[in-house]
Coordinates of C-alpha atoms in Angstrom, one line a residue:
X15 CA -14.8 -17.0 17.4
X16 CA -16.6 -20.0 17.3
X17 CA -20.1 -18.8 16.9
X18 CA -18.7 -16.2 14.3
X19 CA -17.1 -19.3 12.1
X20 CA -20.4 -21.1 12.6
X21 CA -22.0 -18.5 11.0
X22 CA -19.6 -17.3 8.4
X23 CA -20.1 -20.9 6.6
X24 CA -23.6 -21.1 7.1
X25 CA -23.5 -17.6 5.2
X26 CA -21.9 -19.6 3.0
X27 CA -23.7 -22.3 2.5
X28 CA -27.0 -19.8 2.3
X29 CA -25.2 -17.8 -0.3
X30 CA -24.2 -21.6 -2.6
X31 CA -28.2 -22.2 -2.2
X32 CA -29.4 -18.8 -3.4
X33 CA -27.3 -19.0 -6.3
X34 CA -29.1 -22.4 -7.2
X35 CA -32.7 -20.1 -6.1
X36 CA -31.5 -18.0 -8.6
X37 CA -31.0 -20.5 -11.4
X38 CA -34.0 -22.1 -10.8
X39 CA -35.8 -19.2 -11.3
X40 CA -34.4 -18.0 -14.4
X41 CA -34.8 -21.4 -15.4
X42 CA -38.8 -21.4 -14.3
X43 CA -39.0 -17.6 -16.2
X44 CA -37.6 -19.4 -19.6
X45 CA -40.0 -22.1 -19.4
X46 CA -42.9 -19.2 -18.9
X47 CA -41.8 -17.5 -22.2
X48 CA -41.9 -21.0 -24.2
X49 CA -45.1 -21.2 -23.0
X50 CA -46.2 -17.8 -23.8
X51 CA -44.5 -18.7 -27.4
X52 CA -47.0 -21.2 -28.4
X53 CA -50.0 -18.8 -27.3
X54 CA -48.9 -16.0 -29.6
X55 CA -46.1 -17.0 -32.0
X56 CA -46.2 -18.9 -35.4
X57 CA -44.3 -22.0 -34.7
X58 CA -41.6 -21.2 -37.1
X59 CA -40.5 -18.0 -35.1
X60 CA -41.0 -20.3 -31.6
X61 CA -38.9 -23.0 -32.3
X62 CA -36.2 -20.4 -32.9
X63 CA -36.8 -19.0 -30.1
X64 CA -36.8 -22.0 -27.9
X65 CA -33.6 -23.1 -29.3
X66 CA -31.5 -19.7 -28.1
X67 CA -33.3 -19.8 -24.8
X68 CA -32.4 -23.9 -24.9
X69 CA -28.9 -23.3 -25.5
X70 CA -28.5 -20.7 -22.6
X71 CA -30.1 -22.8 -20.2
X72 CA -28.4 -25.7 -20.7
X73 CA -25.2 -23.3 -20.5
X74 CA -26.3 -22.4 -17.5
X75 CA -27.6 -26.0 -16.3
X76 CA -23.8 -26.9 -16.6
X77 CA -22.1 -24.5 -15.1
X78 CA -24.3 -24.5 -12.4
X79 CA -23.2 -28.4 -11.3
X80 CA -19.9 -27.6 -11.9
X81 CA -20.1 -24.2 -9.6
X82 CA -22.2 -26.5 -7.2
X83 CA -19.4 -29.6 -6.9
X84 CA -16.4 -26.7 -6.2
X85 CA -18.6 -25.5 -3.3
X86 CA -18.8 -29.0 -2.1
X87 CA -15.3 -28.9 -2.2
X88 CA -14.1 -25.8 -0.7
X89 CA -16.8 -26.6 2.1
X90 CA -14.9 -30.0 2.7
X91 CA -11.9 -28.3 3.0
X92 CA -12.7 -25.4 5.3
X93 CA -15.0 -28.5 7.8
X94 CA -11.2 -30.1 7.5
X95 CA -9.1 -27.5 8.4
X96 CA -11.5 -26.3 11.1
X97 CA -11.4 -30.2 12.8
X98 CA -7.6 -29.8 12.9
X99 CA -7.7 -26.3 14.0
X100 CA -9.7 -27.5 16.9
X101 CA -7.8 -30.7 17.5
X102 CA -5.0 -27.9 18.1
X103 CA -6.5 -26.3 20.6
X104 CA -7.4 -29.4 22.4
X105 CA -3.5 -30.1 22.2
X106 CA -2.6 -26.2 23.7
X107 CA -5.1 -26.9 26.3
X108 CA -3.0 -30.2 27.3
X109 CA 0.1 -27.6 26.9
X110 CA -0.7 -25.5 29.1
X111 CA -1.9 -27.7 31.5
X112 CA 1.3 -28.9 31.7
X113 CA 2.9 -26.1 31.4
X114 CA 1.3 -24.8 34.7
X115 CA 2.0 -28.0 36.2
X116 CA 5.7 -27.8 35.6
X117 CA 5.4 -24.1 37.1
X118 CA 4.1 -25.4 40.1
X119 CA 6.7 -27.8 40.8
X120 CA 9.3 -25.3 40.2
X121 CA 7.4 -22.6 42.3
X122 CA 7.4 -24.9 45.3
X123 CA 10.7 -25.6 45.2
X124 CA 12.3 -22.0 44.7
X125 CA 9.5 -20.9 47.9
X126 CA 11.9 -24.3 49.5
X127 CA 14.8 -22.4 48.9
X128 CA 13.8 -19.2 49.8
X129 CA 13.1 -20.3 53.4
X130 CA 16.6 -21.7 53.2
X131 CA 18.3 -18.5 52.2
X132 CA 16.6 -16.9 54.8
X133 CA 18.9 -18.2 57.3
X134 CA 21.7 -18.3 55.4
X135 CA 24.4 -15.6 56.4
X136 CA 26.0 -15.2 52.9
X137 CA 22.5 -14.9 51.4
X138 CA 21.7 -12.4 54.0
X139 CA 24.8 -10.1 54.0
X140 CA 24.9 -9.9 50.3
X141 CA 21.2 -9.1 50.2
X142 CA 22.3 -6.2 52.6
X143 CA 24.8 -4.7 50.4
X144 CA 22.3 -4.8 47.4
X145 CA 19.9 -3.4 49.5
X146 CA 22.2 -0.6 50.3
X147 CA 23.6 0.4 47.2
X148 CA 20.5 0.4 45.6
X149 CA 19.3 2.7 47.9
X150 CA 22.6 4.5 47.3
X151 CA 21.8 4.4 43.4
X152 CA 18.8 5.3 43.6
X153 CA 19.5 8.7 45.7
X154 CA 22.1 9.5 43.1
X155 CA 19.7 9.2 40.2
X156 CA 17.1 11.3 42.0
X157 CA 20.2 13.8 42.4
X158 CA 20.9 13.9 39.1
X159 CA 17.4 14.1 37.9
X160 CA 17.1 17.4 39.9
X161 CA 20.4 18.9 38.6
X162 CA 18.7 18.4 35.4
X163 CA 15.6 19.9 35.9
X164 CA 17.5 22.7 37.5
X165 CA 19.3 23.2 34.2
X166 CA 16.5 23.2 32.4
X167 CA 14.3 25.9 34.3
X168 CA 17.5 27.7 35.4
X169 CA 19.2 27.4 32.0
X170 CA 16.0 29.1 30.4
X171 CA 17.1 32.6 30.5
X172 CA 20.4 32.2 29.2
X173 CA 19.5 30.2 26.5
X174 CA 17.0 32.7 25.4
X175 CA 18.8 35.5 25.5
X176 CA 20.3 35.5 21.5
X177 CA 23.7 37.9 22.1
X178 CA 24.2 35.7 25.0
X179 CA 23.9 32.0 22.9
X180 CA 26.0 33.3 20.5
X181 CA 28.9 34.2 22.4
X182 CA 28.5 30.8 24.4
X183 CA 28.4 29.4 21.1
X184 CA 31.4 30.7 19.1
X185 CA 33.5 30.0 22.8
X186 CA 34.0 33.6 23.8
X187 CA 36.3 34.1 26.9
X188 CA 37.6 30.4 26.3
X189 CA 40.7 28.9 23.9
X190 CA 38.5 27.5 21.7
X191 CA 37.6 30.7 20.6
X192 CA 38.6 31.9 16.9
X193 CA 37.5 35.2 15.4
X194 CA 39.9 38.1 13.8
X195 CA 40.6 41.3 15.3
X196 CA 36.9 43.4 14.1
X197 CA 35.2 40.2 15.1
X198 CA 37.0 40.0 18.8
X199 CA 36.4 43.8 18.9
X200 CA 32.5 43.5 18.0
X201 CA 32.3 40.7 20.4
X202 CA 33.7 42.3 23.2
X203 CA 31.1 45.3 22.7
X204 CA 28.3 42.7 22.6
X205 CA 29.8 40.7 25.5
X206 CA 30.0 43.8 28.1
X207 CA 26.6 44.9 26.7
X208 CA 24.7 41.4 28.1
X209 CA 27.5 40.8 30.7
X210 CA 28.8 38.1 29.7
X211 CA 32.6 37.6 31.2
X212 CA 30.0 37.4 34.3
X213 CA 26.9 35.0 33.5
X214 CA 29.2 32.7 31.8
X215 CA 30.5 30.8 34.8
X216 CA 27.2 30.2 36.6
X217 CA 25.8 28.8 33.4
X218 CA 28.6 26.8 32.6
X219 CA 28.5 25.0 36.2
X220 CA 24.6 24.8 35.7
X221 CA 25.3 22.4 32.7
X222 CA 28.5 20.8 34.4
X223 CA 27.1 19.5 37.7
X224 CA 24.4 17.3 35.8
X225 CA 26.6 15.6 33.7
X226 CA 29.3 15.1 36.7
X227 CA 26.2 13.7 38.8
X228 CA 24.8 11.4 35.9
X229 CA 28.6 9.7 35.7
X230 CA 28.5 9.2 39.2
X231 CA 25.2 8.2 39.2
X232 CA 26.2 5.5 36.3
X233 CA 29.0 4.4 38.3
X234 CA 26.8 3.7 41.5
X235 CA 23.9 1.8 39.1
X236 CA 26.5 -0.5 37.9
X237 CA 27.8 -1.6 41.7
X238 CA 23.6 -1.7 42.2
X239 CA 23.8 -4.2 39.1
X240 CA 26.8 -5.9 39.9
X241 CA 25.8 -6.7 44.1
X242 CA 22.5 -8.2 42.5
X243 CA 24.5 -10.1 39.7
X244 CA 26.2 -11.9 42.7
X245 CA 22.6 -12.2 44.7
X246 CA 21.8 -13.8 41.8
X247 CA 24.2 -15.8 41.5
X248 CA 24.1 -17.6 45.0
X249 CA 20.0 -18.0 44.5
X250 CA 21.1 -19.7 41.4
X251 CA 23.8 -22.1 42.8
X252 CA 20.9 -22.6 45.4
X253 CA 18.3 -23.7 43.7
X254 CA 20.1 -25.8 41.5
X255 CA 21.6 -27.8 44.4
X256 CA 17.7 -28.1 45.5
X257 CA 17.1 -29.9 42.0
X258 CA 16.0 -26.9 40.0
X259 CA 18.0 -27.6 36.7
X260 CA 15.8 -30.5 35.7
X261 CA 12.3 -28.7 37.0
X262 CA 13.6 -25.5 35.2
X263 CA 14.6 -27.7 31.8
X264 CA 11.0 -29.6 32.1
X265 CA 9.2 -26.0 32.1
X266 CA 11.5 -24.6 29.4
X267 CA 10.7 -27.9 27.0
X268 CA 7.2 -27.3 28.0
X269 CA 7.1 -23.8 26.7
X270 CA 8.7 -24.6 23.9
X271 CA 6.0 -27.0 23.2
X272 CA 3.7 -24.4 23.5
X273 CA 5.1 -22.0 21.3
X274 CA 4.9 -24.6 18.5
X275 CA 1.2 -25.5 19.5
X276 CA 0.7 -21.4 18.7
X277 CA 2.6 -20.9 15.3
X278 CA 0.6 -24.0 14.3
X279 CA -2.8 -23.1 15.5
X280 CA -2.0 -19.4 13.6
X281 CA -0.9 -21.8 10.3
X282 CA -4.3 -23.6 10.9
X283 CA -6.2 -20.4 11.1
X284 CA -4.7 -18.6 7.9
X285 CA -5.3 -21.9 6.0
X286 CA -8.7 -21.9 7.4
X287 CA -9.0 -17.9 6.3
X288 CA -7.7 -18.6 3.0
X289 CA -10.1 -21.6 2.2
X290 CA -12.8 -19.3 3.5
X291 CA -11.6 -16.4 0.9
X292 CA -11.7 -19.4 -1.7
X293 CA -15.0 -20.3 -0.8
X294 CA -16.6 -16.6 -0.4
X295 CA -15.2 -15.8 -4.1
X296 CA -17.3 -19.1 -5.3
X297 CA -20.3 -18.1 -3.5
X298 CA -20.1 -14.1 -4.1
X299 CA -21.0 -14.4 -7.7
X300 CA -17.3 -13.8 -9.3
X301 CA -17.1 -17.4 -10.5
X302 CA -16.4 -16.3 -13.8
X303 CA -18.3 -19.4 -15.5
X304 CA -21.2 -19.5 -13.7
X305 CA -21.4 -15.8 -14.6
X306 CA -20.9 -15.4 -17.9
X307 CA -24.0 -18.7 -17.9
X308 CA -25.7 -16.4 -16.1
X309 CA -25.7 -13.8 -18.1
X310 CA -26.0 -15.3 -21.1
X311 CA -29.1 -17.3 -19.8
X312 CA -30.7 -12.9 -19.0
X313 CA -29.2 -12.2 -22.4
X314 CA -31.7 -14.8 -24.3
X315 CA -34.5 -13.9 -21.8
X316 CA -33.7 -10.2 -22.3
X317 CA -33.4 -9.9 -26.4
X318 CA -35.9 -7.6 -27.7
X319 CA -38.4 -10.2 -29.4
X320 CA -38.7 -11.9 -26.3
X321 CA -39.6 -8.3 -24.2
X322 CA -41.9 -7.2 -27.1
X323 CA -43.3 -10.9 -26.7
X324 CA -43.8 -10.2 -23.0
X325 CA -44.7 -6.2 -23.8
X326 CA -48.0 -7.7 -26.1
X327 CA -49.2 -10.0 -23.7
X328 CA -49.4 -7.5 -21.3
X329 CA -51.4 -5.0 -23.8
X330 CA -54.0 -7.9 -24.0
X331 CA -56.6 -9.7 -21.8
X332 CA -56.8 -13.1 -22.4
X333 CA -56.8 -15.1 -19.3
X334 CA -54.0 -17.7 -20.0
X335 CA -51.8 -14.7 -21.3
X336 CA -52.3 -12.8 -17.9
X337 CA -51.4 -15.7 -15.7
X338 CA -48.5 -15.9 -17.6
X339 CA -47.4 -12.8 -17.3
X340 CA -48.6 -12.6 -14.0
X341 CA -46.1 -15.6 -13.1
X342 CA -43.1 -14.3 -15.1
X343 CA -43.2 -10.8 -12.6
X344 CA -44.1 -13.1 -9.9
X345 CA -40.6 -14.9 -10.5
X346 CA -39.0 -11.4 -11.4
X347 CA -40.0 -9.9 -7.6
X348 CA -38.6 -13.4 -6.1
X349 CA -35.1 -13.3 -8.2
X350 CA -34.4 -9.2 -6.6
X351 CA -35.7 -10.4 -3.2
X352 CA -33.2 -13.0 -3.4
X353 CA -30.4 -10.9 -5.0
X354 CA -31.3 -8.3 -1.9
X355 CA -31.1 -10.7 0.6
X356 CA -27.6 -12.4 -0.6
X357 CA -26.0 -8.6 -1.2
X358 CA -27.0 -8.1 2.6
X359 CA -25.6 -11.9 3.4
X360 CA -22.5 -10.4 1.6
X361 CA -21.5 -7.5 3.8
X362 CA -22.5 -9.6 6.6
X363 CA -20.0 -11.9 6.0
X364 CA -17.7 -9.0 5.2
X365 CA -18.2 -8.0 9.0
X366 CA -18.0 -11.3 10.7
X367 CA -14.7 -12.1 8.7
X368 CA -13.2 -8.4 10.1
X369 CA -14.3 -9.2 13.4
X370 CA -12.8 -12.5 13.5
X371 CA -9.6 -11.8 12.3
X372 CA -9.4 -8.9 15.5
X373 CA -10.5 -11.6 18.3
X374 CA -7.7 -13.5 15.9
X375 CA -4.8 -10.7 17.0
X376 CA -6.4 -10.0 20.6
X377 CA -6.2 -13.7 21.1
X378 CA -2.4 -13.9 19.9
X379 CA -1.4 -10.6 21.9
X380 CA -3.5 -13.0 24.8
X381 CA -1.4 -16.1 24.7
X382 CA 1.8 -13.7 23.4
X383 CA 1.7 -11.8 26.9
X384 CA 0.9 -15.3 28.6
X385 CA -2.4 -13.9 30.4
X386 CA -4.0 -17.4 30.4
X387 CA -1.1 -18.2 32.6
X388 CA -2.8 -19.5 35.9
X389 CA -1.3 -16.3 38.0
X390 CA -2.7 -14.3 35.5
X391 CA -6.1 -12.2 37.0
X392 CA -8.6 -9.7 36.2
X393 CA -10.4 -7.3 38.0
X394 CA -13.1 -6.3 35.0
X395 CA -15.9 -8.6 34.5
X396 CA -17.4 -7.0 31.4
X397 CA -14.6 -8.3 29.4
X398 CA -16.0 -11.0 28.4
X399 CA -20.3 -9.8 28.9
X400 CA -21.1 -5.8 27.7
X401 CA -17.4 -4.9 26.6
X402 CA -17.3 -7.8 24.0
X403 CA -20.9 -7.0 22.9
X404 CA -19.9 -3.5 22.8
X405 CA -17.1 -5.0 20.4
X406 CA -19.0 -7.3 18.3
X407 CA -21.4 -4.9 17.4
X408 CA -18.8 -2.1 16.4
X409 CA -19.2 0.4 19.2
X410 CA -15.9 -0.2 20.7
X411 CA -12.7 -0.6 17.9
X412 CA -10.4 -4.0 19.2
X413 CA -7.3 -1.8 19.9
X414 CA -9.3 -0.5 22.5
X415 CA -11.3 -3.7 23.3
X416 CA -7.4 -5.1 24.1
X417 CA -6.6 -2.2 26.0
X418 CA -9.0 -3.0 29.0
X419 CA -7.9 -6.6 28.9
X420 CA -4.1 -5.0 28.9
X421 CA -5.4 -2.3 32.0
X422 CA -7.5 -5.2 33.6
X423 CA -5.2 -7.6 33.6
X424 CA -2.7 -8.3 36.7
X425 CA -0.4 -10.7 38.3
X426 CA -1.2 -13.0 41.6
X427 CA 2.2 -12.6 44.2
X428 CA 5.1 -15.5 43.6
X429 CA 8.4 -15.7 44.5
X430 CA 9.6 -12.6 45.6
X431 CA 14.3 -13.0 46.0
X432 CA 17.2 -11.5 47.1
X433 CA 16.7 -7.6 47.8
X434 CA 13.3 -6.9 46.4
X435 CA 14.6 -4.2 44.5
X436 CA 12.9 -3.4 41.6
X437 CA 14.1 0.3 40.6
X438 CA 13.4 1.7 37.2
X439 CA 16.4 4.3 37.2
X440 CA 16.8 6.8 34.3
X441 CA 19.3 5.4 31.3
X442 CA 22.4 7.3 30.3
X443 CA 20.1 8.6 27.3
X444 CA 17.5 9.8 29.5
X445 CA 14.6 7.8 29.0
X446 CA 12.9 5.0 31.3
X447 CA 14.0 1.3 31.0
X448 CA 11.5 -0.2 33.2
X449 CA 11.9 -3.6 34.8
X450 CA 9.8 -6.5 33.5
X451 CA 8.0 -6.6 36.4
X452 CA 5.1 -8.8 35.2
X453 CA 5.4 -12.6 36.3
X454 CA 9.9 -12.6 36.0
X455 CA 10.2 -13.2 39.9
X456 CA 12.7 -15.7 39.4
X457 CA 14.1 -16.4 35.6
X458 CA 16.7 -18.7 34.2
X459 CA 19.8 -17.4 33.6
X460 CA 19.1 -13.4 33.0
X461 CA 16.9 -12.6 35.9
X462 CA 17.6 -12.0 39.2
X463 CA 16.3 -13.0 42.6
X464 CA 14.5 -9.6 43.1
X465 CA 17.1 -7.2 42.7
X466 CA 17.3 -3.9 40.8
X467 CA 17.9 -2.2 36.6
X468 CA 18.5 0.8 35.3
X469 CA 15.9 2.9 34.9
X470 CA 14.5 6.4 36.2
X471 CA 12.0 5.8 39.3
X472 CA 10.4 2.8 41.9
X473 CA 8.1 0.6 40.8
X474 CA 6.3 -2.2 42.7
X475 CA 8.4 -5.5 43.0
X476 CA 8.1 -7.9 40.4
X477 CA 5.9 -10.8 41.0
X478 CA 5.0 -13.9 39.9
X479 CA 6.9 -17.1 39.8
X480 CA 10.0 -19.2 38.4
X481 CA 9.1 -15.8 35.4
X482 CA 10.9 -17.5 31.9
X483 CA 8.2 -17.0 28.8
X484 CA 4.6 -17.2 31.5
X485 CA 3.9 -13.4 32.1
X486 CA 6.9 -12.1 30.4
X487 CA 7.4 -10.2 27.5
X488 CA 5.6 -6.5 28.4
X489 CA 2.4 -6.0 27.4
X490 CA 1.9 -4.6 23.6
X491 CA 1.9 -0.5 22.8
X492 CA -1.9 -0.6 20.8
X493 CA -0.8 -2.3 17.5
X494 CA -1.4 -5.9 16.9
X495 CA 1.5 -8.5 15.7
X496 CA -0.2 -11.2 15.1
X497 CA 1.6 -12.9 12.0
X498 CA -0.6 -13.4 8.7
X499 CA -0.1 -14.7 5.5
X500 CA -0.3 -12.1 2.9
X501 CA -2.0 -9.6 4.9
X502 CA -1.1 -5.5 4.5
X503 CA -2.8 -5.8 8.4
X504 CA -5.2 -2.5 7.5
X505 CA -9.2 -3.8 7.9
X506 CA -12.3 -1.8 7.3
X507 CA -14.2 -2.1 11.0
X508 CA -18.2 -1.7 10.6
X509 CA -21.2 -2.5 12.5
X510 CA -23.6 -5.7 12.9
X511 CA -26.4 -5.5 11.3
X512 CA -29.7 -6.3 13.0
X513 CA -30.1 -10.5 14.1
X514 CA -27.7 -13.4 13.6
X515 CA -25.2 -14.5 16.6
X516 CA -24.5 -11.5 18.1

């Protein structure tokens, strides 16, 4: 992002000094037609002439400075935003330094504690019991999970048999049925025609035992939850007898330190963005003063006297005349190749600024899901070699550029408490509730010493260390959240062109 900033104001400041390029040569190409006045004008018609190109120019001369000075200017500002941008990220650097440090501390002592609980009977015996009922919990949801898959295969042919639906529906063969005379009569026809007096129990029990098996199963979650609260609990007491209050406050004052560092630096960086929006708008030629001198400059040098002027010299062959002439096309051939080059500078800068405002939301989602915490590892190399040229250059988009950091990306072993239970079990609304299971070994107050949540299925124990905001937080679904200042958050990806950083 560095490199890409670098660039984006030297852009800049290439962009400011063709503009000046630009002016000069008009300038140089009015000076050519005064001088191509007094060859073949009566002096009369040339000082008139010289007096609407003089006007224009010094129209343009003006502007010009003026256009030049708010460059300086927005350039000052973005070089002073940028210092304290970086001094920021000198300061999150300290941050997290501490941070880490604090982590340590608190790691060491909770591994203290752990020995300790280790021989501790109470600690050991309720272990035990979480142990078993989440066993116990866990072979009721897979139970009921079965019952429910049994009711769905099993249920299939009932439920697409129409007649059959539509007795089941209106309650046939039960109190809650209500129909008159004709209609009981009919529906007794269509109810020996499918059988129904007959299918009805067996599909009746095929959606009863699921939801008798998911209460159950509910019941035995919540002594699961309730033997790990109390695990919990005695870690807690624990490790706050060992001191771990004060290490546990230090850390928590430490990340919120942190957190301030990081809505600062993202200030920092809009300011930056918006002083660099300022500054493109100067240097893409929509400074409406230094346009309209502009064009009032090619208006003088474009008026029809002046191109039948030029349009005569051409038709003769007198030597000044043709060097001239010769010079005027000369400066005409420069002012496109310049006008070429800064459209080109343009879209470049159009790309760099889309691709730094990605790295922008991969490096929040970075810091958001704490993967510079020191625990935090990755087993792909390329991130940061062949898949970030890949990137750069447009070949890859940055949703999936963050998805193999998010796929690479893992979590050294910590503090591992209590049961080591980490069961995902099913919810009452039938959809997974995973544990965080990324860096929470140990959290202050909400998370326990190991032990087990609802969800639907085992996952691998949750790891790191004393957990809290390092490593926590779940890793985001494809979208980024970085915050920005008047930003829809929709950007136009395209490719590098040829040279420059990347």
């Amino acid at each position: 992002m560095s490199d890409i900033r670098r660039e984006e104001d030297e852009i800049s400041r290439r962009l400011a000094r063709s503009t000046e390029i630009v002016a000069k040569i008009k300038e140089s190409e009015a000076e050519l037609f005064r001088q191509l006045a007094q060859l073949r004008l009566d002096p009369a018609i040339q000082a008139e002439l010289d007096g609407r190109i003089s006007s224009a120019e010094s129209k343009a001369r003006e502007s010009l400075k003026s256009h030049g000075k708010a460059v300086d200017k927005a350039q000052q500002t973005i070089d002073e935003l940028e210092a304290g941008r970086a001094s920021l990220v000198e300061r999150r650097r300290d941050a997290v330094a501490t941070l880490a440090e604090k982590q340590k501390a608190l790691d060491a002592l909770l591994q203290q504690v752990s020995a300790r609980l280790e021989t501790d009977p109470a600690y050991a015996e309720k272990r035990a019991a979480a142990q078993a009922l989440d066993q116990v919990a866990e072979q009721s949801m897979e139970k009921t999970l079965l019952a429910e898959k049994d009711r769905e295969e099993k249920g299939k042919p009932y439920r697409d048999d129409p007649l059959f639906m539509y007795l089941w529906d209106s309650g046939y063969g039960t109190s809650a049925y209500k129909a008159n005379n004709l209609i009981r009569y009919l529906d007794g026809l269509v109810a020996g025609l499918v059988g129904f007096l007959k299918a009805r129990p067996n599909y009746a029990m095929l959606n009863d035992i699921p939801l008798r098996l998911r209460e159950h199963s509910e019941r035995q979650e919540a002594n699961a939850q309730a033997a790990e609260a109390a695990l919990t609990a005695l870690g807690s007491e624990a490790a706050d007898s060992a001191g771990g209050r004060p290490l546990r406050d230090a850390k928590s004052k430490a990340e919120d330190d942190l957190k301030a560092i990081d809505a600062a630096i993202v200030e920092a960086e809009d300011k930056r963005n918006e002083a660099g929006e300022a500054l493109q708008s100067l240097t893409n030629g929509s400074d409406p003063a230094l346009a309209s001198a502009a064009a009032a400059l090619a208006a003088a040098l474009g008026q029809e006297d002046i191109q039948t002027l030029l349009a005569e010299a051409r038709r003769t062959r007198t030597g000044k005349d043709d060097t001239i002439v010769a010079q005027i096309d000369e400066s005409r051939t420069r002012m496109r190749e310049e006008e070429e080059e800064s459209r080109d500078l343009r879209e470049r800068a159009k790309t760099l600024a889309a691709r730094r405002r990605e790295l922008e939301d991969i490096q929040w989602e970075f810091k958001k899901q704490r993967f510079d915490d020191p625990r935090s590892t990755f087993k792909e190399d390329k991130l940061v070699g062949d898949l970030l040229n890949d990137f750069l250059r447009g070949g890859i988009s940055a949703a999936s550029y963050w998805d193999q950091w998010r796929r690479s990306q893992n979590w050294a072993p910590g503090n591992e408490w209590g049961a080591g239970n980490s069961s995902t079990r099913r919810n009452s609304g039938g959809q997974s509730s995973p544990r965080n299971d990324q860096g929470g070994g140990f959290n202050w107050p909400d998370n326990s010493f190991g032990g087990s949540s609802s969800g639907g299925r085992k996952s691998k124990p949750s790891t790191g260390g004393f957990g809290g905001g390092w490593g926590g937080g779940g890793n985001s679904g494809g979208g980024f959240s970085r915050p920005r200042t008047g930003d829809a958050g929709t950007r136009k990806q395209s490719g590098f062109k040829t040279g420059g950083g990347f």
